[in-house]
Amino acid sequence: MPSTLTDRPLLALCRSQQFTVLELLHRLIELGNASEQADVRRQIVQQLRHRLSRHVQLMRHGFFPPLRAQAEGDDALALRIKQFEDSLADLVPQATAFLHEAERNPKQPCQAGARELYAQLKQQFELQQRQLHVLFMRHVPEALEQKQLKIFRRRLQATVSRDTAGGVAAPPEPIVHTPPPDPNWDALDREAITRPVRPGETFHDLGHSSKASMQVAATR
């Protein structure tokens, strides 16, 4: 039986991180600009900075390398991959500047910046899921995917060890929707430092609801 997007652990991990980043941004938007919410706003921004950093690490060191390796000799595929890499790289400075400013000055309004970043990341993530993830599934063998996941985990462990040795406290865990227990997802849940994405979930549309940060499509 051919594999599907939900069968591929690196793709599932990537989607999990994307959902968590957007969920935190949506919470920041809903919080508003009230100065009395400064402490909560700072906490969410710290969580967001940590999660987005982990996602960029996964893309740079886990996702793109095997895809580029499989594109050798295929100029059209290599160009499409580079376009996605460049698009993600272009967003990093803007996201970094916003997060640093919001963390340094949590009493200052940041809702407009959060909305802008949300819209850009949402567009980027949706395009990745529709096109880039499909390319990954088609061109990257599962054995190579597993190998790349091990490389990423070693890099992640080294980063965590270095941060701990340097006295950098780990950020608090975000408050996220807790899925029902499912042992099949436990490993991914630990690796993502977030929660797995369930089949049928779609990116939340801010115009549809102010009570949830994502919507779940009804299963047929």
PDB file of C-alpha atoms in Angstrom:
ATOM      1  CA  MET A   1       0.000   0.000   0.000  1.00  0.00           C
ATOM      2  CA  PRO A   2       1.510   3.386  -0.962  1.00  0.00           C
ATOM      3  CA  SER A   3       2.276   5.778   1.856  1.00  0.00           C
ATOM      4  CA  THR A   4       0.215   8.891   2.448  1.00  0.00           C
ATOM      5  CA  LEU A   5       1.134  12.271   3.916  1.00  0.00           C
ATOM      6  CA  THR A   6      -0.132  11.221   7.345  1.00  0.00           C
ATOM      7  CA  ASP A   7       2.023   8.079   7.240  1.00  0.00           C
ATOM      8  CA  ARG A   8       5.268  10.004   6.898  1.00  0.00           C
ATOM      9  CA  PRO A   9       6.691  10.896  10.348  1.00  0.00           C
ATOM     10  CA  LEU A  10       8.750  13.896   9.237  1.00  0.00           C
ATOM     11  CA  LEU A  11       5.764  15.405   7.439  1.00  0.00           C
ATOM     12  CA  ALA A  12       3.534  14.766  10.445  1.00  0.00           C
ATOM     13  CA  LEU A  13       6.115  16.404  12.702  1.00  0.00           C
ATOM     14  CA  CYS A  14       6.352  19.386  10.371  1.00  0.00           C
ATOM     15  CA  ARG A  15       2.583  19.836  10.327  1.00  0.00           C
ATOM     16  CA  SER A  16       2.421  19.556  14.109  1.00  0.00           C
ATOM     17  CA  GLN A  17       4.921  22.365  14.491  1.00  0.00           C
ATOM     18  CA  GLN A  18       3.091  24.521  11.967  1.00  0.00           C
ATOM     19  CA  PHE A  19      -0.193  24.132  13.810  1.00  0.00           C
ATOM     20  CA  THR A  20       1.405  24.969  17.150  1.00  0.00           C
ATOM     21  CA  VAL A  21       3.084  28.118  15.786  1.00  0.00           C
ATOM     22  CA  LEU A  22      -0.197  29.380  14.349  1.00  0.00           C
ATOM     23  CA  GLU A  23      -2.091  28.432  17.484  1.00  0.00           C
ATOM     24  CA  LEU A  24       0.254  30.511  19.647  1.00  0.00           C
ATOM     25  CA  LEU A  25       0.062  33.453  17.259  1.00  0.00           C
ATOM     26  CA  HIS A  26      -3.712  33.286  17.321  1.00  0.00           C
ATOM     27  CA  ARG A  27      -3.693  33.319  21.134  1.00  0.00           C
ATOM     28  CA  LEU A  28      -1.470  36.397  21.001  1.00  0.00           C
ATOM     29  CA  ILE A  29      -3.908  38.119  18.647  1.00  0.00           C
ATOM     30  CA  GLU A  30      -6.935  37.254  20.781  1.00  0.00           C
ATOM     31  CA  LEU A  31      -5.162  38.567  23.880  1.00  0.00           C
ATOM     32  CA  GLY A  32      -5.253  42.078  22.452  1.00  0.00           C
ATOM     33  CA  ASN A  33      -3.063  45.012  23.440  1.00  0.00           C
ATOM     34  CA  ALA A  34      -4.192  45.551  27.052  1.00  0.00           C
ATOM     35  CA  SER A  35      -1.194  46.513  29.204  1.00  0.00           C
ATOM     36  CA  GLU A  36      -2.452  44.409  32.122  1.00  0.00           C
ATOM     37  CA  GLN A  37      -1.909  41.309  29.969  1.00  0.00           C
ATOM     38  CA  ALA A  38       1.820  42.027  29.599  1.00  0.00           C
ATOM     39  CA  ASP A  39       2.996  38.991  31.576  1.00  0.00           C
ATOM     40  CA  VAL A  40       0.751  36.604  29.650  1.00  0.00           C
ATOM     41  CA  ARG A  41       1.784  38.227  26.378  1.00  0.00           C
ATOM     42  CA  ARG A  42       5.477  37.807  27.200  1.00  0.00           C
ATOM     43  CA  GLN A  43       4.959  34.142  28.067  1.00  0.00           C
ATOM     44  CA  ILE A  44       3.178  33.441  24.790  1.00  0.00           C
ATOM     45  CA  VAL A  45       5.875  35.279  22.819  1.00  0.00           C
ATOM     46  CA  GLN A  46       8.595  33.212  24.512  1.00  0.00           C
ATOM     47  CA  GLN A  47       6.748  30.013  23.662  1.00  0.00           C
ATOM     48  CA  LEU A  48       6.245  31.195  20.106  1.00  0.00           C
ATOM     49  CA  ARG A  49       9.903  32.091  19.657  1.00  0.00           C
ATOM     50  CA  HIS A  50      10.929  28.651  20.903  1.00  0.00           C
ATOM     51  CA  ARG A  51       8.439  26.758  18.729  1.00  0.00           C
ATOM     52  CA  LEU A  52       9.191  28.741  15.578  1.00  0.00           C
ATOM     53  CA  SER A  53      12.915  28.246  16.132  1.00  0.00           C
ATOM     54  CA  ARG A  54      12.388  24.484  16.390  1.00  0.00           C
ATOM     55  CA  HIS A  55      10.346  24.493  13.206  1.00  0.00           C
ATOM     56  CA  VAL A  56      12.990  26.395  11.252  1.00  0.00           C
ATOM     57  CA  GLN A  57      15.591  23.929  12.567  1.00  0.00           C
ATOM     58  CA  LEU A  58      13.494  21.015  11.338  1.00  0.00           C
ATOM     59  CA  MET A  59      13.063  22.547   7.888  1.00  0.00           C
ATOM     60  CA  ARG A  60      16.719  23.475   7.466  1.00  0.00           C
ATOM     61  CA  HIS A  61      18.307  20.338   8.889  1.00  0.00           C
ATOM     62  CA  GLY A  62      15.620  17.675   8.532  1.00  0.00           C
ATOM     63  CA  PHE A  63      13.335  18.520   5.634  1.00  0.00           C
ATOM     64  CA  PHE A  64      15.263  20.252   2.860  1.00  0.00           C
ATOM     65  CA  PRO A  65      18.555  18.241   2.812  1.00  0.00           C
ATOM     66  CA  PRO A  66      17.060  14.894   1.701  1.00  0.00           C
ATOM     67  CA  LEU A  67      14.758  16.641  -0.759  1.00  0.00           C
ATOM     68  CA  ARG A  68      17.685  18.508  -2.327  1.00  0.00           C
ATOM     69  CA  ALA A  69      19.659  15.272  -2.528  1.00  0.00           C
ATOM     70  CA  GLN A  70      16.841  13.610  -4.448  1.00  0.00           C
ATOM     71  CA  ALA A  71      16.605  16.590  -6.817  1.00  0.00           C
ATOM     72  CA  GLU A  72      20.146  16.215  -8.150  1.00  0.00           C
ATOM     73  CA  GLY A  73      19.957  16.130 -11.932  1.00  0.00           C
ATOM     74  CA  ASP A  74      16.394  17.467 -11.955  1.00  0.00           C
ATOM     75  CA  ASP A  75      16.742  21.211 -12.472  1.00  0.00           C
ATOM     76  CA  ALA A  76      13.000  21.912 -12.378  1.00  0.00           C
ATOM     77  CA  LEU A  77      12.561  20.140  -9.038  1.00  0.00           C
ATOM     78  CA  ALA A  78      15.687  21.760  -7.600  1.00  0.00           C
ATOM     79  CA  LEU A  79      14.351  25.195  -8.557  1.00  0.00           C
ATOM     80  CA  ARG A  80      10.995  24.569  -6.875  1.00  0.00           C
ATOM     81  CA  ILE A  81      12.724  23.425  -3.698  1.00  0.00           C
ATOM     82  CA  LYS A  82      14.987  26.478  -3.685  1.00  0.00           C
ATOM     83  CA  GLN A  83      11.978  28.759  -4.072  1.00  0.00           C
ATOM     84  CA  PHE A  84      10.435  27.261  -0.942  1.00  0.00           C
ATOM     85  CA  GLU A  85      13.726  27.541   0.937  1.00  0.00           C
ATOM     86  CA  ASP A  86      14.136  31.175  -0.064  1.00  0.00           C
ATOM     87  CA  SER A  87      10.543  31.969   0.853  1.00  0.00           C
ATOM     88  CA  LEU A  88      10.998  30.562   4.349  1.00  0.00           C
ATOM     89  CA  ALA A  89      14.343  32.308   4.762  1.00  0.00           C
ATOM     90  CA  ASP A  90      12.765  35.635   3.786  1.00  0.00           C
ATOM     91  CA  LEU A  91      10.249  35.338   6.635  1.00  0.00           C
ATOM     92  CA  VAL A  92      12.797  34.590   9.367  1.00  0.00           C
ATOM     93  CA  PRO A  93      14.210  38.142   9.816  1.00  0.00           C
ATOM     94  CA  GLN A  94      10.718  39.652  10.022  1.00  0.00           C
ATOM     95  CA  ALA A  95       9.533  37.021  12.503  1.00  0.00           C
ATOM     96  CA  THR A  96      12.696  37.425  14.594  1.00  0.00           C
ATOM     97  CA  ALA A  97      12.366  41.215  14.725  1.00  0.00           C
ATOM     98  CA  PHE A  98       8.702  40.991  15.750  1.00  0.00           C
ATOM     99  CA  LEU A  99       9.321  38.407  18.479  1.00  0.00           C
ATOM    100  CA  HIS A 100      12.308  40.215  19.960  1.00  0.00           C
ATOM    101  CA  GLU A 101      10.432  43.519  20.094  1.00  0.00           C
ATOM    102  CA  ALA A 102       7.295  41.917  21.552  1.00  0.00           C
ATOM    103  CA  GLU A 103       9.354  40.143  24.219  1.00  0.00           C
ATOM    104  CA  ARG A 104      11.358  43.238  25.164  1.00  0.00           C
ATOM    105  CA  ASN A 105       8.286  45.486  25.355  1.00  0.00           C
ATOM    106  CA  PRO A 106       5.308  43.300  26.291  1.00  0.00           C
ATOM    107  CA  LYS A 107       3.239  46.342  27.329  1.00  0.00           C
ATOM    108  CA  GLN A 108       3.440  47.826  23.848  1.00  0.00           C
ATOM    109  CA  PRO A 109       0.737  46.963  21.271  1.00  0.00           C
ATOM    110  CA  CYS A 110       1.741  44.006  19.096  1.00  0.00           C
ATOM    111  CA  GLN A 111      -1.611  42.806  17.760  1.00  0.00           C
ATOM    112  CA  ALA A 112      -1.113  44.311  14.302  1.00  0.00           C
ATOM    113  CA  GLY A 113       2.328  42.725  13.940  1.00  0.00           C
ATOM    114  CA  ALA A 114       0.976  39.385  15.164  1.00  0.00           C
ATOM    115  CA  ARG A 115      -1.838  39.493  12.598  1.00  0.00           C
ATOM    116  CA  GLU A 116       0.581  40.262   9.788  1.00  0.00           C
ATOM    117  CA  LEU A 117       2.954  37.462  10.793  1.00  0.00           C
ATOM    118  CA  TYR A 118       0.041  35.048  11.216  1.00  0.00           C
ATOM    119  CA  ALA A 119      -1.230  35.775   7.714  1.00  0.00           C
ATOM    120  CA  GLN A 120       2.199  35.328   6.142  1.00  0.00           C
ATOM    121  CA  LEU A 121       3.029  32.132   8.002  1.00  0.00           C
ATOM    122  CA  LYS A 122      -0.424  30.682   7.358  1.00  0.00           C
ATOM    123  CA  GLN A 123      -0.025  31.301   3.635  1.00  0.00           C
ATOM    124  CA  GLN A 124       3.472  29.815   3.690  1.00  0.00           C
ATOM    125  CA  PHE A 125       2.447  26.721   5.657  1.00  0.00           C
ATOM    126  CA  GLU A 126      -0.618  26.021   3.521  1.00  0.00           C
ATOM    127  CA  LEU A 127       1.456  26.248   0.337  1.00  0.00           C
ATOM    128  CA  GLN A 128       4.025  23.901   1.829  1.00  0.00           C
ATOM    129  CA  GLN A 129       1.370  21.360   2.716  1.00  0.00           C
ATOM    130  CA  ARG A 130      -0.267  21.504  -0.711  1.00  0.00           C
ATOM    131  CA  GLN A 131       2.930  21.360  -2.763  1.00  0.00           C
ATOM    132  CA  LEU A 132       6.181  20.891  -0.867  1.00  0.00           C
ATOM    133  CA  HIS A 133       4.987  18.056   1.349  1.00  0.00           C
ATOM    134  CA  VAL A 134       3.635  16.224  -1.685  1.00  0.00           C
ATOM    135  CA  LEU A 135       7.013  16.578  -3.410  1.00  0.00           C
ATOM    136  CA  PHE A 136       8.718  15.207  -0.306  1.00  0.00           C
ATOM    137  CA  MET A 137       6.435  12.178  -0.183  1.00  0.00           C
ATOM    138  CA  ARG A 138       6.945  11.463  -3.890  1.00  0.00           C
ATOM    139  CA  HIS A 139      10.709  11.889  -4.061  1.00  0.00           C
ATOM    140  CA  VAL A 140      12.157  11.044  -0.638  1.00  0.00           C
ATOM    141  CA  PRO A 141      12.268   7.331   0.233  1.00  0.00           C
ATOM    142  CA  GLU A 142      11.019   6.395   3.687  1.00  0.00           C
ATOM    143  CA  ALA A 143      14.412   4.951   4.648  1.00  0.00           C
ATOM    144  CA  LEU A 144      16.091   8.279   3.882  1.00  0.00           C
ATOM    145  CA  GLU A 145      13.383  10.078   5.848  1.00  0.00           C
ATOM    146  CA  GLN A 146      14.083   7.942   8.914  1.00  0.00           C
ATOM    147  CA  LYS A 147      17.813   8.603   8.579  1.00  0.00           C
ATOM    148  CA  GLN A 148      17.214  12.344   8.347  1.00  0.00           C
ATOM    149  CA  LEU A 149      14.967  12.274  11.405  1.00  0.00           C
ATOM    150  CA  LYS A 150      17.779  10.689  13.421  1.00  0.00           C
ATOM    151  CA  ILE A 151      20.170  13.420  12.262  1.00  0.00           C
ATOM    152  CA  PHE A 152      17.696  16.113  13.261  1.00  0.00           C
ATOM    153  CA  ARG A 153      17.130  14.537  16.679  1.00  0.00           C
ATOM    154  CA  ARG A 154      20.881  14.496  17.339  1.00  0.00           C
ATOM    155  CA  ARG A 155      21.124  18.170  16.370  1.00  0.00           C
ATOM    156  CA  LEU A 156      18.147  18.980  18.576  1.00  0.00           C
ATOM    157  CA  GLN A 157      19.618  17.114  21.541  1.00  0.00           C
ATOM    158  CA  ALA A 158      22.926  18.929  21.090  1.00  0.00           C
ATOM    159  CA  THR A 159      21.105  22.272  21.033  1.00  0.00           C
ATOM    160  CA  VAL A 160      19.142  21.467  24.192  1.00  0.00           C
ATOM    161  CA  SER A 161      22.297  20.253  25.964  1.00  0.00           C
ATOM    162  CA  ARG A 162      24.167  23.429  25.013  1.00  0.00           C
ATOM    163  CA  ASP A 163      21.318  25.640  26.204  1.00  0.00           C
ATOM    164  CA  THR A 164      21.110  23.774  29.503  1.00  0.00           C
ATOM    165  CA  ALA A 165      24.868  23.971  30.055  1.00  0.00           C
ATOM    166  CA  GLY A 166      24.759  27.695  29.381  1.00  0.00           C
ATOM    167  CA  GLY A 167      22.144  28.220  32.034  1.00  0.00           C
ATOM    168  CA  VAL A 168      19.340  29.037  29.630  1.00  0.00           C
ATOM    169  CA  ALA A 169      16.057  28.003  31.166  1.00  0.00           C
ATOM    170  CA  ALA A 170      13.697  26.049  28.968  1.00  0.00           C
ATOM    171  CA  PRO A 171      10.558  28.035  28.104  1.00  0.00           C
ATOM    172  CA  PRO A 172       7.283  26.979  29.734  1.00  0.00           C
ATOM    173  CA  GLU A 173       5.144  24.539  27.849  1.00  0.00           C
ATOM    174  CA  PRO A 174       2.293  26.176  25.921  1.00  0.00           C
ATOM    175  CA  ILE A 175      -1.318  25.527  26.794  1.00  0.00           C
ATOM    176  CA  VAL A 176      -2.595  23.610  23.807  1.00  0.00           C
ATOM    177  CA  HIS A 177      -5.584  21.458  23.050  1.00  0.00           C
ATOM    178  CA  THR A 178      -4.874  18.001  24.475  1.00  0.00           C
ATOM    179  CA  PRO A 179      -5.715  15.174  22.080  1.00  0.00           C
ATOM    180  CA  PRO A 180      -7.138  11.861  23.275  1.00  0.00           C
ATOM    181  CA  PRO A 181      -4.469   9.346  24.332  1.00  0.00           C
ATOM    182  CA  ASP A 182      -3.099   7.485  21.347  1.00  0.00           C
ATOM    183  CA  PRO A 183       0.114   5.470  21.732  1.00  0.00           C
ATOM    184  CA  ASN A 184       0.706   5.631  17.992  1.00  0.00           C
ATOM    185  CA  TRP A 185       1.376   9.370  18.300  1.00  0.00           C
ATOM    186  CA  ASP A 186       3.405   9.412  21.534  1.00  0.00           C
ATOM    187  CA  ALA A 187       6.833   9.387  19.876  1.00  0.00           C
ATOM    188  CA  LEU A 188       5.943  12.202  17.499  1.00  0.00           C
ATOM    189  CA  ASP A 189       4.447  14.175  20.362  1.00  0.00           C
ATOM    190  CA  ARG A 190       7.739  14.024  22.265  1.00  0.00           C
ATOM    191  CA  GLU A 191       9.892  14.832  19.259  1.00  0.00           C
ATOM    192  CA  ALA A 192       7.762  17.794  18.186  1.00  0.00           C
ATOM    193  CA  ILE A 193       7.572  19.206  21.727  1.00  0.00           C
ATOM    194  CA  THR A 194       3.971  19.915  20.828  1.00  0.00           C
ATOM    195  CA  ARG A 195       0.950  17.834  19.942  1.00  0.00           C
ATOM    196  CA  PRO A 196       0.229  15.746  16.862  1.00  0.00           C
ATOM    197  CA  VAL A 197      -2.144  17.010  14.197  1.00  0.00           C
ATOM    198  CA  ARG A 198      -5.204  14.905  13.699  1.00  0.00           C
ATOM    199  CA  PRO A 199      -6.536  13.901  10.270  1.00  0.00           C
ATOM    200  CA  GLY A 200      -9.086  16.431   9.076  1.00  0.00           C
ATOM    201  CA  GLU A 201      -7.659  19.437  10.936  1.00  0.00           C
ATOM    202  CA  THR A 202      -7.239  22.605   8.920  1.00  0.00           C
ATOM    203  CA  PHE A 203      -5.568  25.925   9.624  1.00  0.00           C
ATOM    204  CA  HIS A 204      -7.828  28.234  11.587  1.00  0.00           C
ATOM    205  CA  ASP A 205      -9.431  31.172   9.805  1.00  0.00           C
ATOM    206  CA  LEU A 206      -9.433  34.188  12.148  1.00  0.00           C
ATOM    207  CA  GLY A 207     -12.610  35.469  10.563  1.00  0.00           C
ATOM    208  CA  HIS A 208     -14.619  32.395  11.533  1.00  0.00           C
ATOM    209  CA  SER A 209     -14.175  32.114  15.282  1.00  0.00           C
ATOM    210  CA  SER A 210     -12.613  33.831  18.261  1.00  0.00           C
ATOM    211  CA  LYS A 211     -12.850  30.880  20.608  1.00  0.00           C
ATOM    212  CA  ALA A 212     -10.556  28.342  18.967  1.00  0.00           C
ATOM    213  CA  SER A 213      -7.236  28.503  17.256  1.00  0.00           C
ATOM    214  CA  MET A 214      -7.988  25.762  14.809  1.00  0.00           C
ATOM    215  CA  GLN A 215     -11.017  24.056  13.375  1.00  0.00           C
ATOM    216  CA  VAL A 216     -11.530  20.353  12.842  1.00  0.00           C
ATOM    217  CA  ALA A 217     -13.334  19.281   9.735  1.00  0.00           C
ATOM    218  CA  ALA A 218     -16.098  16.771  10.287  1.00  0.00           C
ATOM    219  CA  THR A 219     -15.012  13.283   9.355  1.00  0.00           C
ATOM    220  CA  ARG A 220     -17.172  11.484   6.900  1.00  0.00           C
TER     221      ARG A 220
END
